[in-house]
Coordinates of C-alpha atoms and ligand atoms in Angstrom, one line a residue:
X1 CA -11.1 40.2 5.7
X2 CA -8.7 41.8 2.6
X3 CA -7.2 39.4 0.3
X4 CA -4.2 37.8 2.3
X5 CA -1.4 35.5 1.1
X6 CA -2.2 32.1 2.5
X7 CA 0.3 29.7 3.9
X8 CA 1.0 26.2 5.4
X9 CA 1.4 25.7 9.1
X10 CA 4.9 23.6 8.0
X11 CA 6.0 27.0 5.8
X12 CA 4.8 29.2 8.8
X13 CA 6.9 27.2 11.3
X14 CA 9.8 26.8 8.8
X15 CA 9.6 30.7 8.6
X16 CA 10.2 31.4 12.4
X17 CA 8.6 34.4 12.8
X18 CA 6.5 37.2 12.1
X19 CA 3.0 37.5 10.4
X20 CA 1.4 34.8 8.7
X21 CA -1.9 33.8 7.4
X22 CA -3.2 30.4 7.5
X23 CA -6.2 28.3 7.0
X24 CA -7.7 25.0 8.0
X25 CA -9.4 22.9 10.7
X26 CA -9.7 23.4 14.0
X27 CA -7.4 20.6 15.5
X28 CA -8.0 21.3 19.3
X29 CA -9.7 24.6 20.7
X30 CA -9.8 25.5 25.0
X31 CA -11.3 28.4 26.0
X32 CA -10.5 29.8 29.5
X33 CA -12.0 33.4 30.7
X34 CA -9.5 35.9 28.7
X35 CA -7.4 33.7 26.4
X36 CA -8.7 31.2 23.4
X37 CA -6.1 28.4 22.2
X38 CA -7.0 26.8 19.2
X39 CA -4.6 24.4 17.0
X40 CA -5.0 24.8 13.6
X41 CA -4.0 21.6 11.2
X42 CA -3.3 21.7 7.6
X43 CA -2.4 18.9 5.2
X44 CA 1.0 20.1 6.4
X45 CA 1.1 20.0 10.3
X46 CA -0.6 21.9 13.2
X47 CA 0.4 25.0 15.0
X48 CA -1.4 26.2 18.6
X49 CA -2.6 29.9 18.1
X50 CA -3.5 32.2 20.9
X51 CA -6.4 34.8 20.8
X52 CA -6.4 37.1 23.8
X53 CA -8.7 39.0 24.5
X54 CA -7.3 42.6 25.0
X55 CA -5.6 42.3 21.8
X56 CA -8.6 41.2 19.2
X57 CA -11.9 43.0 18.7
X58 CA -14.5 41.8 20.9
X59 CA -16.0 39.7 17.3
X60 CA -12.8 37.8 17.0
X61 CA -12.8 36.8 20.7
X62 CA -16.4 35.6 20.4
X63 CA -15.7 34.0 17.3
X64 CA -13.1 32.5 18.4
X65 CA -14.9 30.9 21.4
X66 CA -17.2 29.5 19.0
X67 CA -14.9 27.2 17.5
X68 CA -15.4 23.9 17.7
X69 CA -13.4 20.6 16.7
X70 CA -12.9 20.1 12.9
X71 CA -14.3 23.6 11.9
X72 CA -13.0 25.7 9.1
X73 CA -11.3 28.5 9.6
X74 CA -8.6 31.3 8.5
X75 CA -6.9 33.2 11.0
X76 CA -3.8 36.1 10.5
X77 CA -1.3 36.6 13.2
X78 CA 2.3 36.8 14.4
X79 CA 4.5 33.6 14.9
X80 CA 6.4 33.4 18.1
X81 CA 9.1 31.2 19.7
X82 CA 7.3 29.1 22.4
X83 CA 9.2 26.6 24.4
X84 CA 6.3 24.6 25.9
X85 CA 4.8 24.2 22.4
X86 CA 5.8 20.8 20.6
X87 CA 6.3 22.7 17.5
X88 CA 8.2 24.9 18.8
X89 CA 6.1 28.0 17.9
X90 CA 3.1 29.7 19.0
X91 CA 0.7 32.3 16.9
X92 CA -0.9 35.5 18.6
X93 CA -4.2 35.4 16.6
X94 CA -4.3 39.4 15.2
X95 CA -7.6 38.5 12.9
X96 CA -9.8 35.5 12.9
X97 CA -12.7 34.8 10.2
X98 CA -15.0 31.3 10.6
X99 CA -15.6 29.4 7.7
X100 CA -18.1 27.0 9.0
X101 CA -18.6 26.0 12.4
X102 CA -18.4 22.3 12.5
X103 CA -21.4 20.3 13.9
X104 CA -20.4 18.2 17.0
X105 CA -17.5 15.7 15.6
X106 CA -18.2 11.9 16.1
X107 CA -14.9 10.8 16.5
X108 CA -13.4 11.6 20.5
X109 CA -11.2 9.6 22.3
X110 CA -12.4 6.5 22.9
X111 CA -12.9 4.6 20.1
X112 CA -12.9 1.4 18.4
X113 CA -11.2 -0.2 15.0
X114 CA -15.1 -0.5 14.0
X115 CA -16.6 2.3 14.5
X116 CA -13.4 4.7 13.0
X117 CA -14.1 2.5 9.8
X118 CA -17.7 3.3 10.0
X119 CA -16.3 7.1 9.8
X120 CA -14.1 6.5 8.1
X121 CA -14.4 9.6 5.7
X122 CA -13.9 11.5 8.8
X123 CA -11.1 9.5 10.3
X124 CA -8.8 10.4 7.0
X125 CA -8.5 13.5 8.8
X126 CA -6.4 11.9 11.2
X127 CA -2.7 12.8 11.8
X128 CA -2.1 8.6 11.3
X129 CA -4.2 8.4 7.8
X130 CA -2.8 11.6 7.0
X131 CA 0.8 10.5 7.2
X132 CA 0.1 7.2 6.0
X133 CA -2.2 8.7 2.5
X134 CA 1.3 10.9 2.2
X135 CA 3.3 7.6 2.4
X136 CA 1.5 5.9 0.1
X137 CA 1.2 8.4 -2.6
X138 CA 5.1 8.2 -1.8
X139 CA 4.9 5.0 -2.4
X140 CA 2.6 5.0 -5.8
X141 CA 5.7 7.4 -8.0
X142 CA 8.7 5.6 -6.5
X143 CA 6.9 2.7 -8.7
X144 CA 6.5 4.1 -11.6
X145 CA 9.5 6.1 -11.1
X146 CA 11.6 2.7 -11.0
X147 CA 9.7 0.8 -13.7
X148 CA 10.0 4.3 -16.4
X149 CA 13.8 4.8 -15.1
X150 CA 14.0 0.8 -16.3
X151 CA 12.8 1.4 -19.5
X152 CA 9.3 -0.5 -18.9
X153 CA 6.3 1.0 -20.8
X154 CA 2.5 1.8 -18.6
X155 CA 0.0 -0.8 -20.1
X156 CA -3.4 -1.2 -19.2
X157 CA -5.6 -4.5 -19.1
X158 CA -8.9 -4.8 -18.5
X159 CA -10.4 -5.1 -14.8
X160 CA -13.7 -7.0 -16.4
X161 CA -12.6 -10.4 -17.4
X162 CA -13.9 -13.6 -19.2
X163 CA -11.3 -15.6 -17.0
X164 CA -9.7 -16.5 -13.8
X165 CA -5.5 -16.7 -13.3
X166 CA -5.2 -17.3 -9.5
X167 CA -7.8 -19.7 -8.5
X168 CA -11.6 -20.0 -9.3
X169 CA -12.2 -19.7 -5.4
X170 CA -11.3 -16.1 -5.1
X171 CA -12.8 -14.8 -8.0
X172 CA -15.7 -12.0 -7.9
X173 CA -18.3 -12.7 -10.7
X174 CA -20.2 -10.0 -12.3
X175 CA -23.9 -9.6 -13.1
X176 CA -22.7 -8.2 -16.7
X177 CA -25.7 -7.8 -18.2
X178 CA -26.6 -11.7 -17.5
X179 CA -24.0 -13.2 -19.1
X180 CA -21.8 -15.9 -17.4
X181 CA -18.2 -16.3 -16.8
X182 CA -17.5 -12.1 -16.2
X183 CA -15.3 -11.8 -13.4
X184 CA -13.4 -8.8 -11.9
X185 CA -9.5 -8.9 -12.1
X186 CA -7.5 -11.1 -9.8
X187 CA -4.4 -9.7 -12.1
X188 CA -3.8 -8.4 -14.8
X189 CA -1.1 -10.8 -16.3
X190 CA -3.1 -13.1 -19.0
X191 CA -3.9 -9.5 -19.9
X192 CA -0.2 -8.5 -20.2
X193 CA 1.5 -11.6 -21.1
X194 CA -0.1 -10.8 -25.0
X195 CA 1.7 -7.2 -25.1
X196 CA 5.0 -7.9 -23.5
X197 CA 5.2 -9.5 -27.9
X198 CA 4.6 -5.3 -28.7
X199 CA 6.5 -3.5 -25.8
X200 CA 8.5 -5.8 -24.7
X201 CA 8.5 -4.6 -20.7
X202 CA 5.3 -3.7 -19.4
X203 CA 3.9 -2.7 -16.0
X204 CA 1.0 -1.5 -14.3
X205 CA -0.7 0.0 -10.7
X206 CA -4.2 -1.1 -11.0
X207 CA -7.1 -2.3 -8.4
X208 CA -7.1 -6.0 -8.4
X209 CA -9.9 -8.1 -6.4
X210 CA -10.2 -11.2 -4.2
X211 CA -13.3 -12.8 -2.7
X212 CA -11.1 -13.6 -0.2
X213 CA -12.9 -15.1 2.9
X214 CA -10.0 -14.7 5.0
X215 CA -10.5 -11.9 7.5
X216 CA -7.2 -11.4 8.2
X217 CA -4.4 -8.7 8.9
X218 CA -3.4 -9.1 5.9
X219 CA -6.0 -9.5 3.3
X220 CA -8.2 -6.9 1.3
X221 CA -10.7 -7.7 -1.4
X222 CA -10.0 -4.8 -3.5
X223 CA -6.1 -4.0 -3.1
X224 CA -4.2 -1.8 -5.7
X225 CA -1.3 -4.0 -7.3
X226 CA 2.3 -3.3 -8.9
X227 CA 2.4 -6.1 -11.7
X228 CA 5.5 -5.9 -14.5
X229 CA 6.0 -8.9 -17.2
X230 CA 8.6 -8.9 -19.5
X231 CA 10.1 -10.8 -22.7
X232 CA 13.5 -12.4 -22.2
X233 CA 13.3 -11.5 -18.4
X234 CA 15.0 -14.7 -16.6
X235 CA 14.0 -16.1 -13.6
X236 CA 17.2 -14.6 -11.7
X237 CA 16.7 -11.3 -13.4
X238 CA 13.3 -11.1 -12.2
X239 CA 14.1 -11.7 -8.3
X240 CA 17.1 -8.6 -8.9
X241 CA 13.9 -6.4 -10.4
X242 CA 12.0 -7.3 -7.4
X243 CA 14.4 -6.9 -5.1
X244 CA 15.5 -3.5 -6.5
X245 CA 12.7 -2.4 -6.6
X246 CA 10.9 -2.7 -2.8
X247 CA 14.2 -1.2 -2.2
X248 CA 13.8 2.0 -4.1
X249 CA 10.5 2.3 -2.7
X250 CA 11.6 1.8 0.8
X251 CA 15.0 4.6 0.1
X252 CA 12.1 7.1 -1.6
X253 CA 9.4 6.8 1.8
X254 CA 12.9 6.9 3.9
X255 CA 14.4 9.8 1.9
X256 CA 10.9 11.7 1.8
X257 CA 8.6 11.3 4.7
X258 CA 10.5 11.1 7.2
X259 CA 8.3 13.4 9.5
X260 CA 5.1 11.5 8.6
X261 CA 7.6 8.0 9.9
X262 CA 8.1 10.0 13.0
X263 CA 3.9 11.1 13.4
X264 CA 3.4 7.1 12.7
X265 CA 6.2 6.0 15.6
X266 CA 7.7 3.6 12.8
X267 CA 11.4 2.5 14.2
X268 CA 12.8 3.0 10.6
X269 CA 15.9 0.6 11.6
X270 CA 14.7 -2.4 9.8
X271 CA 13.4 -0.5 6.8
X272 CA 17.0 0.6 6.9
X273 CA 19.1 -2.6 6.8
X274 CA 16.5 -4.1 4.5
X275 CA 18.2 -1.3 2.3
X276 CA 21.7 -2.1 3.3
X277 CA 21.6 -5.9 3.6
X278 CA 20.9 -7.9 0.1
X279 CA 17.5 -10.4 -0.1
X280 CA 18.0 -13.4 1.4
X281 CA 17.7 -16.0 -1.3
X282 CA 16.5 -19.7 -0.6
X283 CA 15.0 -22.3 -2.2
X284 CA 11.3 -23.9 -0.8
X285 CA 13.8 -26.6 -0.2
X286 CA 15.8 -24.8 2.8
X287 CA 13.0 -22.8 3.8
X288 CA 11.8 -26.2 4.8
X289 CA 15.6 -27.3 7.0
X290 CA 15.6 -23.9 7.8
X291 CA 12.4 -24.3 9.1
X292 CA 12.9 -27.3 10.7
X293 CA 16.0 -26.4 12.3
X294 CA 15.3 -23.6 14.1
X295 CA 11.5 -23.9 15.2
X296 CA 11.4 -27.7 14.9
X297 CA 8.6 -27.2 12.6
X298 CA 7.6 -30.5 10.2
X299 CA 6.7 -29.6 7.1
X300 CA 5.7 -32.7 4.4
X301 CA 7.3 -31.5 1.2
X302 CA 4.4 -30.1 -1.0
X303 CA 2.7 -28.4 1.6
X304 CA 2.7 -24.5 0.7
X305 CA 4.2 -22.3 3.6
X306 CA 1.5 -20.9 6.0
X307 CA 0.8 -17.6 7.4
X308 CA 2.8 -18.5 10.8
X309 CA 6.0 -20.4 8.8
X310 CA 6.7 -17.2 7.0
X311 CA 6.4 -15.3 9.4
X312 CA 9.0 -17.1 11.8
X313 CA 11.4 -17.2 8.4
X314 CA 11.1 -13.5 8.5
X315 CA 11.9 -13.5 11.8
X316 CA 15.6 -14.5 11.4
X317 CA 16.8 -11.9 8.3
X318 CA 16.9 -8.1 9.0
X319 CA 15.6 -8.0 5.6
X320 CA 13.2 -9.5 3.0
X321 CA 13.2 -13.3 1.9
X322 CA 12.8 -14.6 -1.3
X323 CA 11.9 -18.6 -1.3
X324 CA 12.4 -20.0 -4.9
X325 CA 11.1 -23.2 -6.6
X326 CA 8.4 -24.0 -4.9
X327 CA 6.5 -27.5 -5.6
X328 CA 4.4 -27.3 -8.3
X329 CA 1.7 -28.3 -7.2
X330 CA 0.7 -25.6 -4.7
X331 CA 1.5 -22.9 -7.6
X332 CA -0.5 -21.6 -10.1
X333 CA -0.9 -23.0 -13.8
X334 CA 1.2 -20.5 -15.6
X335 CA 4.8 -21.3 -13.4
X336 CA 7.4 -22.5 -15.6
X337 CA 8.7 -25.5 -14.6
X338 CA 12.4 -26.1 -13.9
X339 CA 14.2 -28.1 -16.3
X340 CA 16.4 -29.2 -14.0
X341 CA 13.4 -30.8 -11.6
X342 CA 9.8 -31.2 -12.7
X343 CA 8.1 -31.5 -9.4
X344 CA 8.9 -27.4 -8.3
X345 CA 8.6 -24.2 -10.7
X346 CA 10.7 -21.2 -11.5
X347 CA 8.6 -18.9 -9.0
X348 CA 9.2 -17.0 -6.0
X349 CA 7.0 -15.7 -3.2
X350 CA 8.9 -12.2 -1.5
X351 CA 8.5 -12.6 1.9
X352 CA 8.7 -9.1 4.6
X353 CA 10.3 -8.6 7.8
X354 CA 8.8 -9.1 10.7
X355 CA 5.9 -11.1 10.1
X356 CA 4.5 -8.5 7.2
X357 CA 3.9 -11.8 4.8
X358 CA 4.2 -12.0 1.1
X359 CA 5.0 -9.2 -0.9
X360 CA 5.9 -10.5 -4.4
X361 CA 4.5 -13.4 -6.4
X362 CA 6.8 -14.2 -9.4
X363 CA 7.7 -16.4 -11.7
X364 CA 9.2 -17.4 -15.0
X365 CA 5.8 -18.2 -17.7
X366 CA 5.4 -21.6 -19.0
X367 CA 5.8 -21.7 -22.4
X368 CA 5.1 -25.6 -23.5
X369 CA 1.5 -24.9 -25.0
X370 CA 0.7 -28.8 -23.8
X371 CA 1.7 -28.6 -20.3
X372 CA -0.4 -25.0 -20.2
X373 CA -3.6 -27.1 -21.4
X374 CA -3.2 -29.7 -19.4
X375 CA -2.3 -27.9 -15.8
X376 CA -5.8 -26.1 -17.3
X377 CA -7.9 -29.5 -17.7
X378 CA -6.4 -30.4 -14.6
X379 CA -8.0 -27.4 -12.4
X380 CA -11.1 -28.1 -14.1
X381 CA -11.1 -25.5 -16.4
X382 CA -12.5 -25.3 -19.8
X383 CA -9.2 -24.8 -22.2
X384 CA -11.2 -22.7 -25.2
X385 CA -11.8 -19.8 -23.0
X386 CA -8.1 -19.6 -22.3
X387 CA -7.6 -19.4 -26.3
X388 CA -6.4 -15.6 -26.6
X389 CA -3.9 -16.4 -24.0
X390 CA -2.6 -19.9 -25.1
X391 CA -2.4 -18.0 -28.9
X392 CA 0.6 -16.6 -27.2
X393 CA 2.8 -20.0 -26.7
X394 CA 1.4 -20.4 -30.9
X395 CA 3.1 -17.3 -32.6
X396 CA 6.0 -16.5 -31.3
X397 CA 6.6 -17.3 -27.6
X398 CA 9.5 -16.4 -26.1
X399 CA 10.8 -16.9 -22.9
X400 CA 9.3 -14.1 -20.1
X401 CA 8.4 -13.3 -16.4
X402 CA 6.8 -11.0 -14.1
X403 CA 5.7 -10.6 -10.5
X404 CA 3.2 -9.0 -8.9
X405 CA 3.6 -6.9 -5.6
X406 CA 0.7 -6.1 -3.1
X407 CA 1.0 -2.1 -2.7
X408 CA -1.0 -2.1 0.8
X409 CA 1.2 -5.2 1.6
X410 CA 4.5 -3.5 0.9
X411 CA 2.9 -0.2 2.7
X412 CA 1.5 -2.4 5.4
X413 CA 5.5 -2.7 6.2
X414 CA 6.6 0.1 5.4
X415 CA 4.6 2.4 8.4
X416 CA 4.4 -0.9 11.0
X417 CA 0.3 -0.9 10.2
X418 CA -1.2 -3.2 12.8
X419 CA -3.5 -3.9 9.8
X420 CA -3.5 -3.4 6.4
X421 CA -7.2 -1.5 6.4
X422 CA -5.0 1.2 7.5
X423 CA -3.0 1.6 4.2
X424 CA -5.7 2.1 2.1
X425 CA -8.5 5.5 2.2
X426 CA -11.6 3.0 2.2
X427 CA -10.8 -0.5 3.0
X428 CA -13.0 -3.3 1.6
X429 CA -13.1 -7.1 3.5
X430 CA -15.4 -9.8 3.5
X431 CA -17.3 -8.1 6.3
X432 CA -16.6 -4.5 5.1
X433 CA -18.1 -2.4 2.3
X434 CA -19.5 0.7 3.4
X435 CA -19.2 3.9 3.5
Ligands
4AD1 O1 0.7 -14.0 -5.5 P1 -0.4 -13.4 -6.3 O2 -1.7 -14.1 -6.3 O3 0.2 -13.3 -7.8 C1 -0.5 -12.9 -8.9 O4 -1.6 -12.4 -8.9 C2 0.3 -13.0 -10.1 N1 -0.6 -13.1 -11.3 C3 1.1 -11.7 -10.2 C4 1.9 -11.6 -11.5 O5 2.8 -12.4 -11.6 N2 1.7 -10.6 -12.3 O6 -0.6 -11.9 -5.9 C5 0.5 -11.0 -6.0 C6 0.6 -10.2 -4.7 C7 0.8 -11.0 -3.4 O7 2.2 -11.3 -3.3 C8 0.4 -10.0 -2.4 O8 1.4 -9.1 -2.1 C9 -0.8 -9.3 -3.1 O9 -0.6 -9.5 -4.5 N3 -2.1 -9.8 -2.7 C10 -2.9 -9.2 -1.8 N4 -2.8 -8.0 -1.2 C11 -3.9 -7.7 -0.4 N5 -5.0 -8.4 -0.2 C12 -5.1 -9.6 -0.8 N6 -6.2 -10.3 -0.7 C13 -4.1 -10.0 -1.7 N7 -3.9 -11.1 -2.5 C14 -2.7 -11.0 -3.1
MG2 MG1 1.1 -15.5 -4.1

């Protein structure tokens, strides 16, 4: 084959017709006595072509027949207006050239949620991961677009660390060279609470980790996380930055993907009014009447919210939910508590539509050095190891907050994933670590 100017199916079929050369895999291929059809698919769509016989050399008819699902190939031809297509368009294959004939593809059509994560290197392939990876990577510069556009600086802490933030029970430990007390990053923010005294506003998209041994719909143990912390940031500041910024995620995937929303069969009406409607805004307090007065449901003041209360709070609001001052006791050590009533804290959990769970985890930092220690001594944990991070409430504290938002759980909303193994290339659960 001469050298040819390559192009994708979507540019072919946004260029209606005439001759165009394209490349890729071998989506579908049905051979009947005279007349090949193959569907070609690109990281940009598919396209059937048509190789007939009495118009190719008797080579590109055979080759043609040799094709077989997922196989790489080029192929040059002439783009035609065909009714009974879904696209639209057809392509009369002129020229054909195999790049490698693809050994018998594991994946047909029966199959189950196992056994596609068992291929799951092949499965990306997919039209659904496919539109979903695009999503996502959507999803990954609408944040940082919104936290640079605000003004926040990237910062970086580390993944190995000597402590935990968010519970000793979900922590991974680390064979680090034999030494005790390494664990793998739950969060970054004892990490970032120390720079927010250099750069003020800070924020971050790294891998965080969870021993989790929930196998849920919802839960990963290696999930990628949006965290920002910032000095002077109050606590009613911090729920706007939240909110505004789920929503300028949501507008970006809306305003950019819409085809791959379409591939996914999202109904994109509540990501819509959850742009047009402002957060609902309630304390733990009415969660709990709420609660109470529409599902009857009994909840003894202290208890934390559980998977099935959120989601019938959700339920009610086109949009997201954030619940404010919880009781302190069901929240982690750092929560400021509120002046005006020490038994909750100045934290919020961000709460999706229709039963997608909790998006956000916030709150305004404690920053009485004595109550940090003693919440510490309280959870059993040994003080002196939290030294770099108490030095923060010694020279100079100030008053400052941040959240931390769940990228697969935001995403997990976003496309309507029945799981949230589907928002991320190779999913990692309790039960699942390979390939
Ligand atoms: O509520 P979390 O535990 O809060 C923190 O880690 C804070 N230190 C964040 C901060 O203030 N910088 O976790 C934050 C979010 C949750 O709201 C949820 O969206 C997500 O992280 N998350 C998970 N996502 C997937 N799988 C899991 N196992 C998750 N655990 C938490
Ligand atoms: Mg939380």
């Amino acid at each position: 084959m001469e050298l040819k100017k390559f192009i994708k199916v979507k540019e072919a079929l946004d260029k209606k017709e005439g001759q165009v050369s394209l490349r890729g895999w071998v989506y579908r291929q049905r051979a009947q006595k005279d007349l090949v059809f193959i569907t070609i698919r690109d990281e940009s769509g598919i396209v059937q072509a048509v190789v007939d016989s009495s118009k190719v050399s008797e080579k590109v008819f055979e080759d043609a027949k040799k094709l077989t699902m997922e196989s790489s190939f080029k192929l040059t031809g002439k783009l035609r207006k065909e009714e009974r297509s879904p696209q639209g368009y057809e392509v009369d294959v002129v020229d054909l050239e195999i790049v490698q004939i693809a050994e018998n593809y594991p994946i047909s059509k029966d199959f189950s949620e196992e056994f596609l994560l068992d291929v799951r290197h092949l499965w990306l392939r997919s039209r659904k991961m496919t539109s979903i990876l695009k999503i996502r990577s959507t999803v990954f510069k609408a944040i940082h677009d919104f936290f640079r556009k605000k003004d926040f600086y990237e910062y970086h802490s580390p993944i190995l660390q000597s402590v935990q933030c968010e519970g000793g029970s979900s922590l991974f430990k680390v064979d680090y060279f034999e030494k005790p007390g390494v664990f793998l990053a739950q969060t970054w923010q004892l990490y970032a609470e120390p720079a927010i005294f250099s750069l003020g506003k800070i924020y971050t998209i790294s891998p965080s980790f969870r021993a989790e041994k929930s196998k849920t719909t919802r839960h990963l143990t290696e999930y990628w996380h949006a965290e920002m912390e910032g000095a002077w940031i109050t606590f009613e500041e911090l729920q706007d930055y939240g909110e505004q910024l789920i929503k300028s995620v949501i507008k970006e995937v809306l305003d950019k993907n819409k085809e791959d929303l379409i591939i996914l069969k999202r109904d994109t009406k509540i990501l819509e009014s959850s742009l047009k409607i402002p957060f609902v805004r309630m304390t733990y307090d009415d969660a709990l009447k709420v609660l109470k007065e529409k599902f009857d449901f009994e909840i003894s003041w202290g208890k934390d919210l559980r998977t099935i209360e959120e989601d019938k709070l959700s339920s009610l609001y086109e949009t997201f939910v954030i619940v404010t001052r919880y009781p302190k006791v069901v929240k982690a050590f750092y929560m400021k508590e509120d002046p005006e009533n020490k038994d909750v804290v100045l934290g919020f959990d961000c709460i999706a539509p229709e039963g997608y769970g909790e998006i956000i985890g916030a709150s305004q930092r404690e920053s009485d050095l004595n109550k940090l220690i003693s919440k510490l001594k309280e959870q059993g944990e040994d003080a002196s190891q939290y030294k770099f991070y108490l030095d923060t409430r010694r020279y100079g504290s100030v008053p400052h907050s941040g959240f931390g938002m769940g990228v697969e759980r935001l995403l997990s909303f976003i496309v309507g994933a029945q799981t949230i193994k589907d928002t991320i290339p190779f999913p990692r659960t309790m039960v699942r670590y390979k390939p």
